[in-house]
Coordinates of C-alpha atoms in Angstrom, one line a residue:
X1 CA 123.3 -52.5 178.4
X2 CA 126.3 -52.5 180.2
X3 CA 125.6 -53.6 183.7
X4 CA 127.8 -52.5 186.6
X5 CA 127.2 -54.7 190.6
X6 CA 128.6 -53.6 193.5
X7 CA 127.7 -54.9 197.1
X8 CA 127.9 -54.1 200.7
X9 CA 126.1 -53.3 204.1
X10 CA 125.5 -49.2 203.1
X11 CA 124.0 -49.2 207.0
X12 CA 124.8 -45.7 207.9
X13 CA 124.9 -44.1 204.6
X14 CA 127.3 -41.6 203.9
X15 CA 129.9 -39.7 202.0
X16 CA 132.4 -42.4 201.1
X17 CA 129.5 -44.5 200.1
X18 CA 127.6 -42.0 198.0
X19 CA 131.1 -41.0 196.5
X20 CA 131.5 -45.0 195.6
X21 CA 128.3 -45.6 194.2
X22 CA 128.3 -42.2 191.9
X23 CA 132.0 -43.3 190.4
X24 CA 130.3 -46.7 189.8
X25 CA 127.2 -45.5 187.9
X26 CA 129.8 -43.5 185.3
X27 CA 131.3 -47.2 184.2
X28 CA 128.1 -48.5 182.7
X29 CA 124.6 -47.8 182.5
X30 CA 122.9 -49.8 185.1
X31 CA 124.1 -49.8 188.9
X32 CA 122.6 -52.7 191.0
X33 CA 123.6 -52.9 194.3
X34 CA 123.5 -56.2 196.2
X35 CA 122.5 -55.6 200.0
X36 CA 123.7 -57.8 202.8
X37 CA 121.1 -59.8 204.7
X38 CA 120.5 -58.0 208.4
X39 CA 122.0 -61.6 209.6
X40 CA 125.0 -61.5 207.8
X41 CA 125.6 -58.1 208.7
X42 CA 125.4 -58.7 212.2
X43 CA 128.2 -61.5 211.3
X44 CA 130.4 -59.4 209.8
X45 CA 130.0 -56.1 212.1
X46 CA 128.6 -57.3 215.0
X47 CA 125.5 -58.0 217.7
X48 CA 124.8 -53.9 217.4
X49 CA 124.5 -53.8 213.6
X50 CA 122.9 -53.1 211.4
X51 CA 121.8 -50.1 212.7
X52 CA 119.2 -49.9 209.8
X53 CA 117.3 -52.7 208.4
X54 CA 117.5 -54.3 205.1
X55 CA 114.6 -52.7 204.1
X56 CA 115.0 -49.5 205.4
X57 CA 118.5 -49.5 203.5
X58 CA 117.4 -50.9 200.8
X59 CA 114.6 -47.6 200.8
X60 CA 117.9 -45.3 201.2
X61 CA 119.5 -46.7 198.5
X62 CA 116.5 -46.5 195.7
X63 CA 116.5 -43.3 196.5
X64 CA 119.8 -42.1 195.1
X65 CA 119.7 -41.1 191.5
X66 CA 122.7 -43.0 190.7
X67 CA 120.8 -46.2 191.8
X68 CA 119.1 -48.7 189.5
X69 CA 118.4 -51.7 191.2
X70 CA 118.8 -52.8 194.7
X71 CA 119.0 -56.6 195.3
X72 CA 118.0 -57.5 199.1
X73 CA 120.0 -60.4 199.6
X74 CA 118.7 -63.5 201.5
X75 CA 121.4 -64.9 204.2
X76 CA 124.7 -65.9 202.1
X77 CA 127.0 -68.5 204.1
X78 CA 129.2 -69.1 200.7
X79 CA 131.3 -68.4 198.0
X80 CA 129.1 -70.5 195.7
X81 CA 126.3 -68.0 197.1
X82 CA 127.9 -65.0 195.7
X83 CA 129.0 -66.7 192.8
X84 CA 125.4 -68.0 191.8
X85 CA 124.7 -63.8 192.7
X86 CA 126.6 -62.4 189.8
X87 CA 125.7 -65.5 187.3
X88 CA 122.0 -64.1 187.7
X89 CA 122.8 -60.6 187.4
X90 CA 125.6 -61.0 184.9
X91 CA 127.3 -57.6 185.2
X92 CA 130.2 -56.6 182.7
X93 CA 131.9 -55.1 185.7
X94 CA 132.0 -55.8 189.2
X95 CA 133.4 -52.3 191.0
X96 CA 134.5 -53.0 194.5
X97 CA 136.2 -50.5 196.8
X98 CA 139.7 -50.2 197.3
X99 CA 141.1 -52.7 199.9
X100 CA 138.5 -55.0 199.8
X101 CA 138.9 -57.7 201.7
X102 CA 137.5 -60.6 199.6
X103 CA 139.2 -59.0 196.1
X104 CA 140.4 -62.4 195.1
X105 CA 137.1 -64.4 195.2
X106 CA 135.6 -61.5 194.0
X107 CA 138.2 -61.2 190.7
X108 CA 137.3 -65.1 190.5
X109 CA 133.5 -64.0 190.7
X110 CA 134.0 -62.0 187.6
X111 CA 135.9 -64.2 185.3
X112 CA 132.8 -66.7 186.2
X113 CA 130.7 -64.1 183.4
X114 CA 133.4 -62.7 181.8
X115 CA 133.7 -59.1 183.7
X116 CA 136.1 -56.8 184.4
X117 CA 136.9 -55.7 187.9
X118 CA 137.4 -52.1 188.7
X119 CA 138.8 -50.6 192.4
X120 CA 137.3 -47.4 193.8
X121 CA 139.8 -45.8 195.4
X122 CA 138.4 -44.6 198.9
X123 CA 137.8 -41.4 199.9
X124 CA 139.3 -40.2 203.5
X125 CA 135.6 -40.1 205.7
X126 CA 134.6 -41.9 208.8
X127 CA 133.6 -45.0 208.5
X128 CA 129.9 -46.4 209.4
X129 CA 131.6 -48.6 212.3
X130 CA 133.6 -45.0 213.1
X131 CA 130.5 -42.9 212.8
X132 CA 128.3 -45.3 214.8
X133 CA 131.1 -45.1 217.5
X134 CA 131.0 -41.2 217.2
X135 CA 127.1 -41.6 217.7
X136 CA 127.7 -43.7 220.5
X137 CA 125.8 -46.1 218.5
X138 CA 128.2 -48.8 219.5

């Protein structure tokens, strides 16, 4: 079974991500998605976020039919966290979107269980922290 593991915050779910997670689901046969602790999305987004908890996106995301597995991360304050991540879930391919920020440690990530990387190219949407402004959210 080829095994495909893609991660983020998916807070406000919505076009861009759906369109991420579908193109990621056609390069294998299992999609697991990793889902940011509420803690370290408030570290990376902000007091305000998420707007949805880990649960309640992790509830979102089962219910795509594109989605396998949802992982509900614990609080990660390392590399060597994410790193220990994909050793237990051992993908083939770890899809990312396109100008990911940590592409690098994630490349490094890959070559740690011998899996390809593959870029999403984005699709032009508003972003969560754009629609959340919109909302007035934030």
């Amino acid at each position: 079974m080829k095994k495909i593991l893609v991660g983020g915050c998916f807070d406000l779910l919505h076009f861009g991500h759906i369109d991420f997670l579908r193109q990621a689901k056609t390069l294998g046969d299992w999609l697991v998605v990793a889902l940011e602790s509420d803690e370290n999305v408030r570290r990376m987004k902000g007091a305000n976020r998420p707007i949805h908890t880990q649960e309640q996106r992790k509830k979102m995301l089962e219910a795509l039919s594109c989605v396998d597995e949802v992982i509900a991360l614990p609080v990660m304050n390392s590399d060597e966290d994410y790193a220990s991540l994909v050793k237990t879930v051992q993908p083939s391919i770890l899809a990312l979107t396109q100008g990911d920020p940590v592409l690098e440690k994630k490349r490094r990530h890959a070559l740690l269980v011998g899996a390809n990387v593959v870029v999403i190219p984005k699709v032009l949407t508003p972003s969560t922290s754009q629609l959340a402004k919109l909302l007035g959210l934030e």
